[in-house]
PDB file of C-alpha atoms in Angstrom:
ATOM      1  CA  MET A 261      15.266 -32.949  33.078  1.00  0.00           C
ATOM      2  CA  SER A 262      14.116 -36.239  31.336  1.00  0.00           C
ATOM      3  CA  PRO A 263      14.493 -36.672  27.700  1.00  0.00           C
ATOM      4  CA  VAL A 264      10.875 -36.400  27.026  1.00  0.00           C
ATOM      5  CA  LYS A 265      10.726 -33.090  28.740  1.00  0.00           C
ATOM      6  CA  ARG A 266      13.701 -31.874  26.694  1.00  0.00           C
ATOM      7  CA  LEU A 267      12.181 -32.936  23.610  1.00  0.00           C
ATOM      8  CA  THR A 268       9.048 -31.321  24.411  1.00  0.00           C
ATOM      9  CA  VAL A 269      10.757 -27.978  25.373  1.00  0.00           C
ATOM     10  CA  LEU A 270      12.800 -28.102  22.222  1.00  0.00           C
ATOM     11  CA  VAL A 271       9.794 -28.808  20.058  1.00  0.00           C
ATOM     12  CA  ALA A 272       7.868 -25.900  21.700  1.00  0.00           C
ATOM     13  CA  MET A 273      10.789 -23.662  21.265  1.00  0.00           C
ATOM     14  CA  LEU A 274      11.115 -24.419  17.587  1.00  0.00           C
ATOM     15  CA  LEU A 275       7.283 -23.791  17.017  1.00  0.00           C
ATOM     16  CA  VAL A 276       7.356 -20.521  18.631  1.00  0.00           C
ATOM     17  CA  GLY A 277      10.669 -19.420  16.776  1.00  0.00           C
ATOM     18  CA  GLY A 278       8.963 -20.510  13.470  1.00  0.00           C
ATOM     19  CA  LEU A 279       5.903 -18.381  14.267  1.00  0.00           C
ATOM     20  CA  LEU A 280       7.851 -15.399  15.274  1.00  0.00           C
ATOM     21  CA  VAL A 281      10.122 -15.504  12.134  1.00  0.00           C
ATOM     22  CA  GLY A 282       7.106 -16.023   9.862  1.00  0.00           C
ATOM     23  CA  CYS A 283       5.331 -13.081  11.389  1.00  0.00           C
ATOM     24  CA  GLY A 284       8.356 -10.691  11.143  1.00  0.00           C
ATOM     25  CA  SER A 285       9.000 -11.590   7.423  1.00  0.00           C
ATOM     26  CA  ALA A 286       5.391 -11.019   6.557  1.00  0.00           C
ATOM     27  CA  SER A 287       4.929  -7.644   7.989  1.00  0.00           C
ATOM     28  CA  GLY A 288       8.414  -6.484   6.795  1.00  0.00           C
ATOM     29  CA  THR A 289       8.201  -7.334   3.073  1.00  0.00           C
ATOM     30  CA  GLY A 290       4.552  -7.713   2.369  1.00  0.00           C
ATOM     31  CA  ASN A 291       2.642  -5.699  -0.190  1.00  0.00           C
ATOM     32  CA  PRO A 292       5.286  -3.461  -1.964  1.00  0.00           C
ATOM     33  CA  VAL A 293       4.399  -1.357  -4.755  1.00  0.00           C
ATOM     34  CA  PRO A 294       4.778  -3.001  -8.172  1.00  0.00           C
ATOM     35  CA  SER A 295       6.830  -0.163  -9.497  1.00  0.00           C
ATOM     36  CA  ALA A 296       9.108  -2.234 -11.546  1.00  0.00           C
ATOM     37  CA  TRP A 297       6.192  -3.901 -13.302  1.00  0.00           C
ATOM     38  CA  ILE A 298       4.537  -0.554 -13.850  1.00  0.00           C
ATOM     39  CA  GLY A 299       7.757   0.709 -15.500  1.00  0.00           C
ATOM     40  CA  GLN A 300       8.105  -2.318 -17.835  1.00  0.00           C
ATOM     41  CA  THR A 301       4.387  -2.106 -18.699  1.00  0.00           C
ATOM     42  CA  TYR A 302       3.542   1.691 -19.075  1.00  0.00           C
ATOM     43  CA  GLN A 303       5.260   4.376 -21.129  1.00  0.00           C
ATOM     44  CA  ARG A 304       7.376   6.738 -19.056  1.00  0.00           C
ATOM     45  CA  MET A 305       6.641  10.469 -19.311  1.00  0.00           C
ATOM     46  CA  GLY A 306       8.513  12.727 -16.807  1.00  0.00           C
ATOM     47  CA  ASN A 307       7.778  11.706 -13.327  1.00  0.00           C
ATOM     48  CA  ALA A 308       4.806   9.659 -14.444  1.00  0.00           C
ATOM     49  CA  TYR A 309       3.568   6.827 -16.672  1.00  0.00           C
ATOM     50  CA  THR A 310       1.002   6.782 -19.472  1.00  0.00           C
ATOM     51  CA  ALA A 311      -1.409   4.200 -20.463  1.00  0.00           C
ATOM     52  CA  THR A 312      -3.942   3.911 -23.398  1.00  0.00           C
ATOM     53  CA  GLY A 313      -6.824   2.408 -21.061  1.00  0.00           C
ATOM     54  CA  THR A 314      -9.147   4.078 -18.846  1.00  0.00           C
ATOM     55  CA  PRO A 315      -8.113   4.824 -15.250  1.00  0.00           C
ATOM     56  CA  GLU A 316     -10.552   1.985 -14.128  1.00  0.00           C
ATOM     57  CA  SER A 317      -8.857  -0.608 -16.366  1.00  0.00           C
ATOM     58  CA  VAL A 318      -5.306   0.520 -15.723  1.00  0.00           C
ATOM     59  CA  ALA A 319      -5.903   0.420 -12.003  1.00  0.00           C
ATOM     60  CA  SER A 320      -7.447  -3.041 -12.322  1.00  0.00           C
ATOM     61  CA  ALA A 321      -4.525  -4.224 -14.271  1.00  0.00           C
ATOM     62  CA  ILE A 322      -1.971  -2.941 -11.700  1.00  0.00           C
ATOM     63  CA  ALA A 323      -4.175  -4.385  -8.777  1.00  0.00           C
ATOM     64  CA  GLY A 324      -4.313  -7.719 -10.760  1.00  0.00           C
ATOM     65  CA  HIS A 325      -0.749  -7.846 -10.913  1.00  0.00           C
ATOM     66  CA  THR A 326      -0.064  -6.911  -7.083  1.00  0.00           C
ATOM     67  CA  ALA A 327      -2.894  -6.673  -4.986  1.00  0.00           C
ATOM     68  CA  PRO A 328      -3.064  -3.440  -2.967  1.00  0.00           C
ATOM     69  CA  ARG A 329      -3.948  -3.118   0.579  1.00  0.00           C
ATOM     70  CA  ALA A 330      -7.028  -0.960  -0.272  1.00  0.00           C
ATOM     71  CA  ARG A 331      -8.579   0.640  -3.364  1.00  0.00           C
ATOM     72  CA  SER A 332     -10.373   3.941  -3.477  1.00  0.00           C
ATOM     73  CA  SER A 333     -12.025   5.994  -6.232  1.00  0.00           C
ATOM     74  CA  ASN A 334     -13.298   9.504  -6.674  1.00  0.00           C
ATOM     75  CA  GLY A 335     -14.981  10.513  -9.861  1.00  0.00           C
ATOM     76  CA  ASP A 336     -12.719   9.244 -12.527  1.00  0.00           C
ATOM     77  CA  ARG A 337      -9.633   8.994 -10.464  1.00  0.00           C
ATOM     78  CA  ARG A 338      -8.463   5.545  -8.890  1.00  0.00           C
ATOM     79  CA  PHE A 339      -6.019   5.132  -6.060  1.00  0.00           C
ATOM     80  CA  LEU A 340      -4.368   1.856  -4.973  1.00  0.00           C
ATOM     81  CA  ARG A 341      -2.829   1.863  -1.397  1.00  0.00           C
ATOM     82  CA  TYR A 342       0.347  -0.465  -0.837  1.00  0.00           C
ATOM     83  CA  ARG A 343       2.511  -0.812   2.166  1.00  0.00           C
ATOM     84  CA  ASP A 344       4.582   2.342   1.820  1.00  0.00           C
ATOM     85  CA  HIS A 345       3.333   3.885  -1.374  1.00  0.00           C
ATOM     86  CA  ILE A 346       0.101   5.282  -3.240  1.00  0.00           C
ATOM     87  CA  VAL A 347      -0.401   4.673  -6.955  1.00  0.00           C
ATOM     88  CA  ALA A 348      -2.764   7.203  -8.541  1.00  0.00           C
ATOM     89  CA  VAL A 349      -4.480   6.484 -11.951  1.00  0.00           C
ATOM     90  CA  GLN A 350      -6.055   9.510 -13.509  1.00  0.00           C
ATOM     91  CA  PRO A 351      -7.401  10.556 -16.947  1.00  0.00           C
ATOM     92  CA  ARG A 352      -4.914  12.021 -19.081  1.00  0.00           C
ATOM     93  CA  GLY A 353      -5.702  15.082 -21.191  1.00  0.00           C
ATOM     94  CA  ALA A 354      -4.973  13.654 -24.525  1.00  0.00           C
ATOM     95  CA  GLY A 355      -6.901  10.324 -23.755  1.00  0.00           C
ATOM     96  CA  GLY A 356      -5.877   7.306 -21.669  1.00  0.00           C
ATOM     97  CA  SER A 357      -4.446   7.614 -18.216  1.00  0.00           C
ATOM     98  CA  ARG A 358      -1.641   9.023 -16.125  1.00  0.00           C
ATOM     99  CA  ILE A 359      -0.077   6.867 -13.468  1.00  0.00           C
ATOM    100  CA  GLU A 360       1.876   8.412 -10.682  1.00  0.00           C
ATOM    101  CA  ILE A 361       3.681   6.610  -7.606  1.00  0.00           C
ATOM    102  CA  GLU A 362       4.170   8.521  -4.524  1.00  0.00           C
ATOM    103  CA  THR A 363       5.444   7.492  -0.962  1.00  0.00           C
ATOM    104  CA  TYR A 364       2.347   7.108   1.310  1.00  0.00           C
ATOM    105  CA  ALA A 365       3.145  10.344   3.155  1.00  0.00           C
ATOM    106  CA  ARG A 366       3.627  12.486  -0.047  1.00  0.00           C
ATOM    107  CA  GLY A 367       0.657  10.734  -1.773  1.00  0.00           C
ATOM    108  CA  HIS A 368      -1.608  11.371   1.180  1.00  0.00           C
ATOM    109  CA  GLN A 369      -0.447  15.122   1.097  1.00  0.00           C
ATOM    110  CA  ARG A 370      -1.078  15.249  -2.634  1.00  0.00           C
ATOM    111  CA  TRP A 371      -4.334  13.569  -2.904  1.00  0.00           C
ATOM    112  CA  GLY A 372      -5.768  14.045   0.544  1.00  0.00           C
ATOM    113  CA  THR A 373      -8.694  15.783  -0.957  1.00  0.00           C
ATOM    114  CA  TYR A 374      -9.697  12.362  -2.501  1.00  0.00           C
ATOM    115  CA  ILE A 375      -8.463   9.783   0.008  1.00  0.00           C
ATOM    116  CA  GLY A 376      -7.960  11.808   3.215  1.00  0.00           C
ATOM    117  CA  GLY A 377     -11.549  10.661   4.666  1.00  0.00           C
ATOM    118  CA  VAL A 378     -10.870   7.090   3.443  1.00  0.00           C
ATOM    119  CA  TRP A 379      -7.233   6.357   4.440  1.00  0.00           C
ATOM    120  CA  PRO A 380      -5.550   7.258   7.520  1.00  0.00           C
ATOM    121  CA  ALA A 381      -3.077  10.159   7.686  1.00  0.00           C
ATOM    122  CA  PRO A 382       0.618   9.041   7.643  1.00  0.00           C
ATOM    123  CA  GLY A 383       1.796   8.001  10.915  1.00  0.00           C
ATOM    124  CA  ARG A 384      -1.595   7.151  12.249  1.00  0.00           C
ATOM    125  CA  ALA A 385      -3.183   3.779  12.030  1.00  0.00           C
ATOM    126  CA  GLY A 386      -6.160   4.767  13.994  1.00  0.00           C
ATOM    127  CA  ASP A 387      -4.252   4.246  17.324  1.00  0.00           C
ATOM    128  CA  GLY A 388      -3.902   8.039  17.670  1.00  0.00           C
ATOM    129  CA  TYR A 389      -7.381   8.563  18.841  1.00  0.00           C
ATOM    130  CA  ARG A 390      -7.781   8.760  22.537  1.00  0.00           C
ATOM    131  CA  GLY A 391     -11.334   8.896  22.657  1.00  0.00           C
ATOM    132  CA  GLY A 392     -13.510  10.763  25.301  1.00  0.00           C
ATOM    133  CA  GLY A 393     -14.935  14.232  25.721  1.00  0.00           C
ATOM    134  CA  PRO A 394     -13.458  17.471  27.261  1.00  0.00           C
ATOM    135  CA  GLY A 395     -10.546  16.810  29.593  1.00  0.00           C
ATOM    136  CA  SER A 396     -10.318  13.120  28.523  1.00  0.00           C
ATOM    137  CA  GLY A 397      -6.796  11.641  27.848  1.00  0.00           C
ATOM    138  CA  LYS A 398      -4.956  14.805  28.785  1.00  0.00           C
TER     139      LYS A 398
END
């Protein structure tokens, strides 16, 4: 093999390898829930956190720190979807807001009434639909 061909093959392999590594690391670490920041910013109360602001302002502050994959609201409740978690911000009885962090599966189970029609069920990213009518996909 000529030196020019060897160099071309080497450069191509490096470029492909760099693309594969870049894609793999982005999908493996991207969009984690900002639980440490929430813990440092808001008051812990049992399994939740409390904040003095409205659910909208608190959810916006959290999303401003770490952008969620998606946002949803239902009435005065706000939901932020991260890679493996859901952050729910709801009004607190004494005023202010209550912030809860759950795994995606547990959060979808708890708040499915509010987000079930908006976000896919755990383990399904839309690829579970086989389409068709009677007898199709069987």
